[in-house]
Coordinates of C-alpha atoms in Angstrom, one line a residue:
M1 CA 28.6 13.9 0.1
N2 CA 29.2 14.7 -3.6
G3 CA 27.0 16.4 -5.4
L4 CA 24.6 19.4 -3.9
P5 CA 24.7 18.6 -0.3
L6 CA 28.8 18.8 -0.4
D7 CA 29.0 22.2 -2.6
A8 CA 26.1 23.8 0.3
A9 CA 28.5 23.2 2.9
L10 CA 31.6 24.2 0.9
T11 CA 29.4 26.9 -0.1
A12 CA 28.6 27.8 3.4
A13 CA 32.2 27.7 4.4
A14 CA 33.8 29.4 1.6
T15 CA 31.1 32.5 2.8
V16 CA 32.8 32.3 6.2
V17 CA 35.9 32.3 5.0
L18 CA 35.5 35.2 2.7
A19 CA 33.9 37.4 5.4
R20 CA 36.8 37.2 7.7
D21 CA 39.4 40.0 7.5
T22 CA 42.3 37.7 7.5
Y23 CA 41.6 36.3 4.4
Q24 CA 43.9 37.6 1.3
G25 CA 43.4 35.1 -1.3
P26 CA 42.6 36.4 -4.7
D27 CA 39.0 34.6 -4.9
R28 CA 36.5 37.1 -4.3
T29 CA 32.9 34.8 -4.3
P30 CA 31.9 31.7 -2.8
A31 CA 31.8 30.1 -6.5
D32 CA 35.5 31.2 -6.7
L33 CA 36.9 29.0 -3.7
L34 CA 34.8 26.0 -4.8
R35 CA 36.2 26.1 -8.1
N36 CA 39.8 27.3 -7.6
R37 CA 40.3 26.3 -3.9
R38 CA 38.3 23.2 -3.0
S39 CA 40.7 20.8 -1.4
W40 CA 41.9 24.0 0.9
L41 CA 38.2 24.6 1.9
L42 CA 38.3 20.9 2.7
G43 CA 41.1 20.8 4.9
L44 CA 39.9 24.1 6.6
I45 CA 37.0 22.6 7.4
A46 CA 38.6 19.4 8.9
K47 CA 40.8 21.8 11.1
S48 CA 38.4 24.7 12.0
S49 CA 35.8 23.9 14.9
A50 CA 35.0 27.4 14.7
L51 CA 34.6 27.7 11.0
R52 CA 32.5 24.6 10.7
A53 CA 30.0 26.4 13.9
E54 CA 29.7 29.4 11.8
A55 CA 29.1 27.9 8.7
R56 CA 26.2 25.2 10.3
T57 CA 24.5 28.3 11.0
L58 CA 23.8 29.2 7.3
L59 CA 22.6 26.1 6.3
P60 CA 19.0 24.6 7.6
D61 CA 19.0 21.8 10.8
E62 CA 18.1 19.0 8.7
H63 CA 20.8 19.4 5.6
P64 CA 22.8 16.4 4.8
A65 CA 25.7 18.6 4.3
R66 CA 25.8 19.6 8.1
L67 CA 27.5 16.2 8.7
L68 CA 30.6 17.9 7.1
L69 CA 30.5 20.7 9.5
H70 CA 30.0 18.2 12.6
P71 CA 31.1 19.8 16.1
D72 CA 33.3 16.8 16.7
T73 CA 36.2 17.3 15.1
D74 CA 36.9 13.4 14.4
V75 CA 33.5 13.0 12.6
A76 CA 34.1 16.3 10.6
T77 CA 37.9 14.9 9.9
A78 CA 36.3 11.5 8.5
A79 CA 33.8 13.2 6.4
T80 CA 35.9 15.6 4.7
R81 CA 38.3 12.8 3.6
F82 CA 35.7 11.1 2.4
A83 CA 34.5 14.3 0.5
A84 CA 38.2 14.8 -0.6
L85 CA 38.1 11.2 -2.2
S86 CA 34.5 11.9 -3.7
T87 CA 36.4 15.4 -4.9
T88 CA 39.4 13.8 -6.4
A89 CA 37.2 10.8 -8.4
L90 CA 35.0 14.1 -9.6
E91 CA 37.9 15.8 -10.8
R92 CA 39.6 12.9 -12.4
R93 CA 36.0 12.3 -14.0
A94 CA 35.7 16.0 -15.0
R95 CA 39.0 16.1 -16.6
Q96 CA 37.9 12.5 -18.9
L97 CA 34.4 14.4 -19.3
T98 CA 36.6 17.3 -20.4
E99 CA 39.3 15.4 -22.7
R100 CA 36.3 13.5 -24.6
R101 CA 34.5 16.7 -25.0
N102 CA 37.4 18.3 -26.6
Q103 CA 38.4 14.8 -28.7
L104 CA 34.1 15.3 -29.9
Q105 CA 34.6 18.9 -30.6
Q106 CA 37.5 18.0 -32.7
K107 CA 35.7 15.3 -34.5
L108 CA 32.8 17.6 -34.7
A109 CA 34.9 20.5 -36.9
S110 CA 36.3 17.7 -39.0
T111 CA 33.0 16.5 -40.0
R112 CA 31.7 20.0 -40.9
R113 CA 34.9 20.8 -42.8
K114 CA 34.3 17.5 -44.6
L115 CA 30.6 18.2 -44.9
E116 CA 31.8 21.5 -46.1
Y117 CA 34.0 20.1 -48.8
E118 CA 30.8 17.5 -50.2
Q119 CA 28.7 20.3 -50.0
K120 CA 31.0 22.3 -52.1
D121 CA 31.6 19.4 -54.4
T122 CA 27.8 18.6 -54.4
A123 CA 27.1 22.1 -55.8
R124 CA 30.0 22.1 -58.0
L125 CA 28.7 18.5 -59.5
R126 CA 25.1 19.8 -59.5
S127 CA 26.3 23.0 -61.6
E128 CA 28.2 20.7 -64.2
L129 CA 25.0 18.3 -64.4
A130 CA 22.8 21.6 -65.0
V131 CA 25.3 22.3 -67.9
A132 CA 25.5 18.8 -69.0
R133 CA 21.9 19.3 -69.1
Q134 CA 21.7 22.7 -70.9
A135 CA 24.5 21.4 -73.2
A136 CA 22.6 18.3 -74.2
A137 CA 19.2 19.9 -74.7
D138 CA 21.0 22.4 -76.6
A139 CA 22.4 19.6 -78.9
E140 CA 19.4 18.1 -79.1
Q141 CA 17.6 20.9 -80.0
E142 CA 20.0 21.9 -82.6
I143 CA 19.8 18.1 -84.1
T144 CA 16.0 18.9 -84.2
D145 CA 16.3 21.8 -86.2
L146 CA 18.6 20.7 -88.7
R147 CA 16.7 17.5 -89.0
A148 CA 13.5 19.6 -89.7
R149 CA 15.4 21.9 -92.2
L150 CA 17.0 19.2 -93.7
T151 CA 13.6 17.4 -94.3
A152 CA 12.0 20.6 -95.6
H153 CA 15.0 20.8 -98.0
H154 CA 14.1 17.1 -99.2
N155 CA 10.7 18.3 -99.6
R156 CA 11.3 21.3 -101.3
L157 CA 13.4 19.2 -104.0
K158 CA 10.3 17.2 -104.9
D159 CA 8.1 19.8 -105.2
P160 CA 8.1 20.6 -109.1
R161 CA 7.4 24.6 -108.2
S162 CA 10.3 24.8 -106.0
L163 CA 12.4 23.0 -108.4
A164 CA 11.1 25.4 -110.8
A165 CA 11.8 28.2 -109.1
A166 CA 15.2 27.5 -108.3
L167 CA 16.0 26.6 -111.9
L168 CA 14.5 29.9 -112.9
T169 CA 16.9 31.7 -110.5
A170 CA 20.1 29.6 -111.5
L171 CA 19.4 30.5 -115.0
P172 CA 21.7 32.9 -116.7
Q173 CA 20.6 36.1 -118.5
D174 CA 20.6 35.0 -121.9
A175 CA 19.0 31.8 -121.3
D176 CA 16.1 30.4 -123.8
D177 CA 13.1 32.2 -123.6
T178 CA 10.9 29.5 -123.9
L179 CA 12.6 27.8 -121.4
R180 CA 12.1 31.1 -118.7
T181 CA 8.3 31.0 -120.1
S182 CA 7.8 26.8 -119.2
L183 CA 9.6 27.4 -115.8
H184 CA 7.0 30.3 -115.3
N185 CA 4.1 28.6 -116.3
L186 CA 5.1 25.4 -113.9
I187 CA 5.2 27.8 -111.2
A188 CA 2.2 30.1 -111.9
P189 CA -0.1 28.6 -114.7
P190 CA -1.4 31.2 -117.0
R191 CA -4.7 32.5 -116.5
A192 CA -7.5 32.3 -119.2
T193 CA -9.0 35.1 -117.7
A194 CA -6.2 37.2 -117.3
S195 CA -7.0 39.4 -120.1
V196 CA -10.3 40.6 -118.7
H197 CA -9.1 41.7 -115.2
S198 CA -9.0 45.1 -114.0
R199 CA -5.3 46.3 -113.8
D200 CA -6.2 48.7 -111.0
L201 CA -4.0 48.2 -108.0
R202 CA -5.4 47.9 -104.4
V203 CA -3.1 48.3 -101.1
T204 CA -4.0 47.5 -97.8
P205 CA -2.0 47.7 -94.6
L206 CA -2.8 45.1 -92.4
G207 CA -0.3 45.4 -89.8
G208 CA 2.9 47.2 -89.1
D209 CA 1.4 50.5 -90.4
D210 CA 1.3 53.1 -87.6
H211 CA 3.5 50.8 -85.5
I212 CA 6.4 48.8 -85.5
G213 CA 6.1 44.9 -85.5
G214 CA 3.6 42.6 -87.3
S215 CA 4.3 44.2 -90.7
C216 CA 1.7 43.1 -93.1
L217 CA 0.6 44.5 -96.4
L218 CA -2.4 43.2 -98.9
V219 CA -1.5 43.9 -102.7
E220 CA -4.6 43.1 -105.1
S221 CA -5.2 43.5 -108.7
G222 CA -8.3 41.3 -110.0
D223 CA -8.6 38.3 -108.4
T224 CA -5.1 38.3 -107.6
R225 CA -3.9 39.0 -104.1
L226 CA -0.6 38.9 -102.5
L227 CA 0.9 39.7 -99.4
V228 CA 4.0 41.9 -98.7
D229 CA 5.4 40.4 -95.3
A230 CA 3.8 38.6 -92.4
G231 CA 5.7 39.2 -89.2
I232 CA 4.9 39.1 -85.5
R233 CA 4.2 41.4 -83.2
P234 CA 6.9 41.3 -80.8
G235 CA 5.9 40.9 -76.7
D236 CA 5.6 38.6 -73.8
T237 CA 3.4 36.3 -76.3
P238 CA 4.2 37.2 -79.7
E239 CA 1.1 37.8 -81.9
P240 CA 0.3 37.9 -85.7
P241 CA -0.6 41.2 -88.1
R242 CA -3.2 43.1 -86.4
D243 CA -5.6 42.5 -89.2
I244 CA -4.3 38.9 -90.3
A245 CA -8.0 37.9 -90.7
T246 CA -8.5 40.0 -93.7
A247 CA -5.4 38.4 -95.4
L248 CA -6.6 34.9 -94.4
Q249 CA -10.5 35.5 -96.1
S250 CA -8.9 36.6 -98.8
R251 CA -6.6 33.9 -99.4
P252 CA -3.6 35.4 -101.2
E253 CA -1.6 33.3 -103.5
A254 CA 1.9 34.2 -102.4
V255 CA 3.5 36.4 -99.4
V256 CA 6.8 38.3 -100.7
V257 CA 9.1 38.8 -97.8
T258 CA 11.4 41.6 -97.8
H259 CA 13.8 40.2 -95.2
A260 CA 14.2 37.7 -92.5
H261 CA 13.6 40.1 -89.6
A262 CA 11.0 38.5 -87.2
D263 CA 8.9 41.3 -87.4
H264 CA 8.7 40.9 -91.3
C265 CA 8.6 36.9 -91.9
G266 CA 7.7 35.6 -88.5
Y267 CA 4.4 34.6 -89.5
V268 CA 4.7 33.0 -92.3
P269 CA 4.9 29.6 -91.2
A270 CA 1.1 30.1 -89.5
L271 CA 0.2 31.4 -93.3
A272 CA 1.9 28.5 -94.6
A273 CA -0.1 25.9 -92.3
R274 CA -3.6 27.5 -93.2
L275 CA -3.2 28.5 -96.7
P276 CA -1.8 25.3 -98.5
R277 CA -1.4 26.8 -101.9
L278 CA 0.7 29.5 -100.7
R279 CA 4.1 30.8 -102.2
V280 CA 6.6 32.0 -100.1
V281 CA 8.6 34.6 -102.4
A282 CA 12.4 36.1 -100.9
T283 CA 15.6 36.6 -102.1
P284 CA 18.1 33.4 -101.8
E285 CA 19.8 35.3 -99.0
S286 CA 16.5 35.7 -97.3
C287 CA 15.6 31.9 -98.0
R288 CA 18.5 30.5 -96.4
L289 CA 18.0 32.9 -93.2
M290 CA 14.3 32.6 -92.8
P291 CA 14.4 28.8 -91.7
V292 CA 16.9 29.6 -89.1
M293 CA 14.9 32.5 -87.2
W294 CA 11.6 30.4 -87.8
Q295 CA 13.0 27.3 -85.5
D296 CA 14.6 30.1 -83.1
S297 CA 11.2 31.8 -82.8
L298 CA 9.4 28.3 -82.2
K299 CA 12.1 27.5 -79.8
V300 CA 11.3 31.0 -77.7
M301 CA 7.6 30.4 -78.0
R302 CA 7.4 26.9 -76.7
R303 CA 9.6 28.1 -73.9
R304 CA 7.1 31.0 -73.3
A305 CA 4.2 28.9 -73.3
D306 CA 6.1 26.5 -70.8
I307 CA 6.6 29.2 -68.1
R308 CA 2.6 30.5 -68.8
T309 CA 1.8 26.6 -67.9
S310 CA 3.7 26.6 -65.0
Y311 CA 1.7 29.8 -63.4
G312 CA -1.4 28.4 -64.1
G313 CA -2.2 30.2 -67.8
S314 CA -2.1 28.9 -71.3
W315 CA -1.0 30.0 -74.5
Q316 CA 0.4 28.2 -77.6
P317 CA 2.9 28.8 -79.9
L318 CA 1.7 30.5 -83.1
Y319 CA 3.0 27.5 -85.4
D320 CA 4.7 24.0 -85.2
H321 CA 7.6 22.4 -86.7
T322 CA 5.3 21.2 -89.2
A323 CA 4.3 24.4 -90.1
V324 CA 8.4 25.3 -90.5
D325 CA 8.5 22.3 -92.7
D326 CA 6.0 23.3 -95.1
A327 CA 7.1 27.2 -95.2
V328 CA 10.5 26.1 -96.1
A329 CA 9.1 23.7 -99.0
R330 CA 7.2 26.4 -100.4
L331 CA 10.5 28.9 -100.8
E332 CA 10.8 30.3 -103.9
E333 CA 14.3 31.9 -104.5
L334 CA 14.0 35.3 -106.3
P335 CA 17.2 37.3 -106.9
F336 CA 17.3 41.0 -107.6
G337 CA 16.1 42.2 -111.1
A338 CA 14.4 39.5 -112.1
P339 CA 10.4 39.8 -112.4
R340 CA 8.5 37.0 -111.4
R341 CA 4.8 36.9 -112.3
I342 CA 2.2 35.7 -109.6
G343 CA -1.2 35.6 -111.1
D344 CA -1.8 39.3 -112.5
L345 CA 0.8 41.0 -110.7
T346 CA 4.5 40.8 -111.2
V347 CA 7.1 41.3 -108.6
E348 CA 10.6 42.4 -109.2
L349 CA 12.8 42.9 -106.0
F350 CA 15.7 45.1 -105.5
P351 CA 18.6 45.6 -102.8
A352 CA 17.2 47.6 -99.9
G353 CA 20.7 47.5 -97.8
H354 CA 19.0 47.1 -94.1
I355 CA 20.3 43.7 -93.3
L356 CA 21.6 40.6 -95.6
G357 CA 19.4 39.8 -98.5
A358 CA 16.7 42.7 -97.4
A359 CA 14.8 43.5 -100.7
G360 CA 12.1 46.2 -101.8
A361 CA 9.7 45.3 -104.0
V362 CA 8.2 46.8 -107.1
I363 CA 4.5 44.9 -107.8
R364 CA 3.1 45.7 -111.3
A365 CA -0.4 44.8 -112.6
G366 CA 0.0 46.2 -116.3
D367 CA 1.0 49.8 -116.3
R368 CA 0.3 50.8 -112.9
R369 CA 2.7 50.1 -110.3
V370 CA 3.5 50.1 -106.2
V371 CA 7.0 50.5 -104.7
V372 CA 7.4 49.2 -101.2
T373 CA 10.3 50.0 -99.6
G374 CA 10.7 47.4 -96.9
D375 CA 13.4 48.3 -94.2
I376 CA 15.9 50.3 -95.9
S377 CA 19.1 52.2 -95.6
G378 CA 21.2 54.2 -98.4
F379 CA 24.7 54.0 -96.3
R380 CA 27.2 51.4 -96.7
Q381 CA 27.6 48.8 -93.8
E382 CA 30.6 46.2 -93.1
S383 CA 27.8 43.8 -94.2
V384 CA 26.0 45.1 -96.8
D385 CA 25.9 48.2 -99.0
G386 CA 22.8 50.8 -99.4
Y387 CA 20.0 50.6 -101.4
R388 CA 19.9 50.6 -105.4
L389 CA 16.4 51.9 -106.9
P390 CA 15.6 50.2 -110.3
D391 CA 14.1 52.2 -113.0
S392 CA 11.4 50.0 -112.5
A393 CA 10.2 51.7 -109.4
R394 CA 10.7 55.4 -110.7
G395 CA 7.3 57.1 -111.1
A396 CA 5.1 54.5 -109.5
D397 CA 1.8 55.3 -108.7
L398 CA 2.5 54.7 -104.9
L399 CA 5.5 54.5 -102.8
V400 CA 5.2 52.6 -99.5
L401 CA 7.8 54.5 -97.3
E402 CA 9.2 52.6 -94.0
S403 CA 9.6 55.4 -91.2
T404 CA 11.3 53.8 -88.5
C405 CA 13.5 56.7 -87.8
C406 CA 11.6 59.6 -90.1
A407 CA 11.8 61.8 -87.2
E408 CA 15.9 61.3 -86.4
K409 CA 18.7 62.8 -88.2
H410 CA 21.8 60.0 -87.7
D411 CA 25.3 61.4 -87.1
D412 CA 27.7 60.6 -89.7
R413 CA 28.3 56.7 -89.6
E414 CA 31.9 56.9 -89.4
T415 CA 31.4 59.0 -86.4
R416 CA 29.1 56.6 -84.6
V417 CA 31.8 53.5 -85.5
T418 CA 34.6 55.6 -83.9
D419 CA 33.0 56.4 -80.8
L420 CA 31.8 52.5 -80.6
I421 CA 35.6 51.6 -81.1
S422 CA 37.0 54.0 -78.7
T423 CA 34.6 53.3 -76.2
V424 CA 35.5 49.7 -76.4
T425 CA 39.0 50.1 -76.6
D426 CA 39.2 52.2 -73.4
V427 CA 37.3 49.1 -71.4
Y428 CA 39.3 46.7 -72.7
G429 CA 42.5 48.8 -71.5
A430 CA 40.9 48.7 -68.1
G431 CA 41.1 45.1 -67.9
G432 CA 37.1 44.8 -68.3
R433 CA 34.5 43.3 -70.6
V434 CA 32.2 45.0 -72.8
L435 CA 28.3 43.6 -73.5
I436 CA 26.6 44.5 -76.6
P437 CA 23.5 43.1 -76.8
A438 CA 22.7 43.0 -80.5
F439 CA 19.6 41.7 -82.7
A440 CA 20.5 38.3 -84.1
L441 CA 20.4 39.1 -87.6
G442 CA 22.0 41.7 -89.0
R443 CA 23.3 43.7 -86.3
A444 CA 25.5 41.0 -84.4
Q445 CA 27.4 40.4 -87.7
E446 CA 27.8 44.2 -88.4
L447 CA 29.5 44.4 -84.7
A448 CA 31.6 41.2 -85.4
L449 CA 32.8 42.6 -88.7
L450 CA 33.8 45.9 -86.8
M451 CA 35.6 44.1 -83.9
R452 CA 37.6 41.9 -86.4
T453 CA 38.5 44.9 -88.8
R454 CA 39.1 47.9 -86.0
L455 CA 40.3 45.7 -82.9
P456 CA 41.9 42.7 -84.1
H457 CA 44.1 42.4 -80.6
V458 CA 40.6 42.1 -78.8
P459 CA 38.9 39.0 -78.2
V460 CA 35.2 38.7 -78.9
L461 CA 32.9 35.9 -78.7
V462 CA 29.3 36.0 -80.5
D463 CA 26.5 34.3 -78.2
G464 CA 23.1 33.0 -78.7
M465 CA 20.9 32.9 -81.7
A466 CA 23.4 35.3 -83.4
K467 CA 26.0 32.4 -83.2
D468 CA 24.1 30.6 -85.0
L469 CA 22.9 33.0 -87.6
T470 CA 26.6 34.2 -88.4
R471 CA 27.2 30.3 -89.3
T472 CA 24.7 30.8 -91.7
F473 CA 25.5 34.4 -92.9
E474 CA 28.9 33.2 -93.6
S475 CA 27.4 29.9 -95.9
V476 CA 25.7 32.7 -97.8
T477 CA 28.3 35.2 -98.4
D478 CA 31.9 35.8 -99.2
L479 CA 32.1 37.5 -95.8
S480 CA 34.3 35.6 -92.8
I481 CA 33.1 36.7 -89.4
F482 CA 34.5 34.0 -87.1
G483 CA 38.2 33.3 -87.4
G484 CA 40.9 35.9 -85.8
N485 CA 39.6 37.4 -82.7
V486 CA 36.3 36.3 -82.9
A487 CA 34.5 33.5 -81.8
P488 CA 31.1 31.5 -81.3
A489 CA 30.8 31.5 -77.2
P490 CA 31.5 28.0 -76.0
R491 CA 29.2 25.8 -74.5
P492 CA 29.2 25.4 -71.3
P493 CA 29.1 28.9 -71.1
A494 CA 32.2 30.9 -70.4
F495 CA 30.4 33.8 -68.4
D496 CA 33.4 33.7 -65.5
R497 CA 36.0 32.4 -67.4
F498 CA 36.0 35.4 -70.3
T499 CA 37.2 38.3 -68.0
E500 CA 38.5 40.7 -70.7
G501 CA 37.1 41.2 -74.0
V502 CA 34.0 42.0 -76.0
V503 CA 30.6 39.5 -75.9
I504 CA 27.9 40.2 -78.4
A505 CA 25.0 38.1 -77.4
T506 CA 21.5 38.0 -78.0
S507 CA 18.6 39.5 -77.3
G508 CA 19.3 43.1 -78.7
M509 CA 16.5 44.2 -76.0
L510 CA 17.8 42.5 -73.3
T511 CA 14.9 40.4 -72.9
A512 CA 15.7 37.2 -72.4
G513 CA 18.8 34.7 -73.6
P514 CA 22.3 35.1 -72.9
A515 CA 22.6 38.6 -73.1
V516 CA 21.2 38.9 -69.7
E517 CA 23.2 36.4 -68.4
W518 CA 26.2 38.1 -69.4
A519 CA 24.6 41.2 -67.9
A520 CA 24.4 39.6 -64.6
R521 CA 28.2 39.1 -64.5
I522 CA 28.9 42.2 -65.9
L523 CA 26.5 45.1 -64.5
P524 CA 28.4 44.7 -61.0
D525 CA 31.8 45.6 -62.2
P526 CA 32.8 49.2 -62.5
H527 CA 35.6 48.3 -64.8
S528 CA 33.2 47.2 -67.4
A529 CA 30.2 48.5 -69.8
V530 CA 27.2 47.4 -71.3
L531 CA 26.7 49.3 -74.7
L532 CA 23.4 49.2 -76.3
S533 CA 23.7 49.3 -79.8
G534 CA 20.1 49.8 -81.4
Y535 CA 16.5 50.7 -80.8
Q536 CA 15.0 49.8 -77.4
D537 CA 11.5 49.2 -77.3
E538 CA 9.6 51.6 -74.2
E539 CA 8.9 48.4 -72.3
S540 CA 12.2 46.3 -72.8
G541 CA 15.1 45.4 -70.4
G542 CA 17.7 47.5 -72.2
R543 CA 15.3 50.6 -71.9
R544 CA 14.7 50.1 -68.3
L545 CA 18.3 49.4 -68.0
L546 CA 19.3 52.9 -69.9
D547 CA 16.7 54.6 -66.8
D548 CA 18.5 53.4 -64.5
A549 CA 21.6 54.2 -65.4
R550 CA 20.8 57.4 -66.0
H551 CA 19.2 57.8 -62.6
G552 CA 22.1 56.4 -60.6
A553 CA 20.0 53.5 -59.5
P554 CA 22.4 51.4 -57.3
D555 CA 21.0 48.3 -58.5
H556 CA 19.0 46.9 -61.6
E557 CA 16.2 44.6 -62.3
L558 CA 17.5 41.8 -64.9
P559 CA 14.5 39.6 -66.2
A560 CA 14.3 35.9 -65.1
R561 CA 12.8 32.9 -65.6
H562 CA 10.6 33.2 -62.9
G563 CA 10.0 37.1 -62.7
T564 CA 13.2 39.3 -62.1
R565 CA 16.9 39.2 -60.3
S566 CA 18.3 42.4 -58.6
V567 CA 22.3 42.5 -59.8
P568 CA 24.3 45.8 -58.4
L569 CA 24.6 48.4 -61.2
R570 CA 28.3 49.8 -61.4
A571 CA 29.4 49.1 -65.0
R572 CA 29.0 51.8 -67.6
V573 CA 25.7 52.0 -69.7
T574 CA 25.6 53.9 -72.9
Q575 CA 23.6 53.9 -75.9
I576 CA 25.2 53.7 -79.1
R577 CA 23.2 54.0 -82.3
L578 CA 24.3 51.9 -85.4
S579 CA 20.5 52.1 -87.1
A580 CA 20.4 50.2 -90.5
H581 CA 17.5 52.3 -91.2
A582 CA 17.3 55.5 -93.2
D583 CA 17.0 58.6 -91.2
R584 CA 14.8 61.6 -92.2
H585 CA 17.4 62.7 -94.6
G586 CA 17.7 59.5 -96.2
L587 CA 14.2 58.5 -96.4
L588 CA 13.6 62.4 -98.4
E589 CA 16.2 61.0 -100.4
I590 CA 14.3 57.9 -101.7
A591 CA 11.1 59.8 -102.0
D592 CA 12.8 62.2 -104.4
E593 CA 14.6 59.9 -106.1
T594 CA 11.2 57.4 -106.3
K595 CA 9.2 60.5 -107.6
P596 CA 5.7 58.6 -106.9
T597 CA 2.4 60.0 -107.7
Q598 CA 1.4 59.5 -103.8
V599 CA 3.4 58.3 -100.7
M600 CA 2.3 56.0 -98.0
L601 CA 4.2 55.7 -94.5
V602 CA 4.2 52.3 -92.9
H603 CA 6.6 51.0 -89.9
G604 CA 6.3 54.2 -87.9
L605 CA 4.9 55.5 -85.1
P606 CA 2.1 58.2 -86.2
W607 CA 3.3 61.4 -84.4
K608 CA 6.9 61.1 -86.4
Q609 CA 4.8 59.9 -89.1
H610 CA 2.7 63.0 -89.3
A611 CA 5.5 65.5 -88.9
F612 CA 7.6 63.8 -91.6
R613 CA 4.3 64.0 -94.0
Q614 CA 4.9 68.0 -93.7
S615 CA 8.7 67.6 -95.2
L616 CA 7.5 65.3 -97.8
H617 CA 4.7 68.2 -99.0
I618 CA 7.7 70.7 -98.8
H619 CA 9.7 68.5 -101.0
G620 CA 7.0 68.8 -103.4
H621 CA 5.6 64.9 -102.5
T622 CA 1.6 63.8 -102.1
T623 CA 0.8 61.9 -99.4
T624 CA -2.2 59.2 -98.6
P625 CA -3.3 58.2 -95.4
T626 CA -2.1 54.9 -93.9
A627 CA -5.6 52.7 -94.9
P628 CA -6.6 51.1 -97.6
W629 CA -5.5 52.5 -101.4
Q630 CA -6.5 52.1 -104.8
T631 CA -5.4 53.6 -108.4
T632 CA -7.8 55.9 -109.9

């Protein structure tokens, strides 16, 4: 009588009970009575034949539950007793099942908590494993880089020309002229036909002329050809100088590198691989810095090649480790003011400011001279003084003048530095962090020195390639950058542990590197700031961030390994220009001081160059188009 038949009889009886006016109980539905007063209903059925009779009318004639509602009281009583026993057993079983269910639910909750803890532990272990793998990869890469540089230096020591160049650099000014001549001849054997060669000079821009990036200038006299700079054009996949094929056809004897920025020296290893006897001439400082730049550029190019491959594309780095080794082995240190003969040409370097080791070049063929400024600045920075023009540059036939900032008038440098220091002080005082994306060479060291001297109480981390170059920077100068409040960023990264202070990280245009990872943590914080300290290309992440901040965008898309990722944009975002290039006034001063016969503008944008040529004309200078030029 348990189960459905019993419930049907009880439901019928409950329906009759609830229909009577005499019922005053709290239950209002048959289900309520079955759930709350089951035993009472069974007793009522046994006592009341009238209830049974009325309830029977609610059930079909053949329904098995009608036995409980039998007209005979003895039959009904026996049936209800049996039902009561069944109900008691069911209730007991129900209680047991309820207890068991509760126990299982508690066990399930406990198991879920353990699972959550284990998932958190697993996530933590995976994160630590990823960090450890990255640290191991970084260490392996650093070991590879150091071994490559060590091998290259060993090879260089075995090369008589490299040894002669180093000895020539180390000779005191009053050294024996015969020894100097012998070393010069070892580096570049004299040509028997040199006396009949034309002394005319020819200059051809091969890259970086009406654009910024991929700087390359071909200088020729007679059968002698040399390049001034061989940089890469930045982008998703770096490219060589625009007209580098011309250089490869002419097979230059040397490339004179003005400074170690990639847009001026980044293609040198590729040239060294294709031109076995190419000499690489630069200042001692640049010769120490360029190998670090080349190794890092190769690492970045390999990473980009892997990404292209993962998307089904193909792209090969511009050079490999062997090319870097070759380029390092070819390096010839040339200090400022010490002429070096290259075939029928003589090269003299002079300080150009800008960054450590940056040089301008005076190139002579007989009494003909061309002056190439490279990137140049006249103001003193924390890490380097301004340019110093030698007498040999004055009155040159041609001045090849950079024009990066030829349309700008820079504020007083101290004013710009004061603004930077004030902003950092405000953010740090409010308990926030300041991210300053910076170019790895020059800008990062300049900023670190400013923070160390002006804000010694503010903790500063230097991250990315800037960290490695800063160590090299310290090794070739008497400047101490790390120490005090300035430290290299630790590994594993301190993204979440470094909660207050300044982070100087690469890349300077927020296109990749640890600066992007720091930005992902700092941009959502309204108490923090991102200060863009230099030029931002139109397509760069830094320019997009500035635009989003100006338009009040709630979120910003940061570059990611595969596409982009969105982060809230709540931090302060601004740009503080600490340019290491001469502005319009500074460039005019350089032209006025040089007093060349003609001026050619390179390393700038055409519309800015057009306006600046007018300014040069007003100052009495004659300009020549940014195109092939030769003496007349």
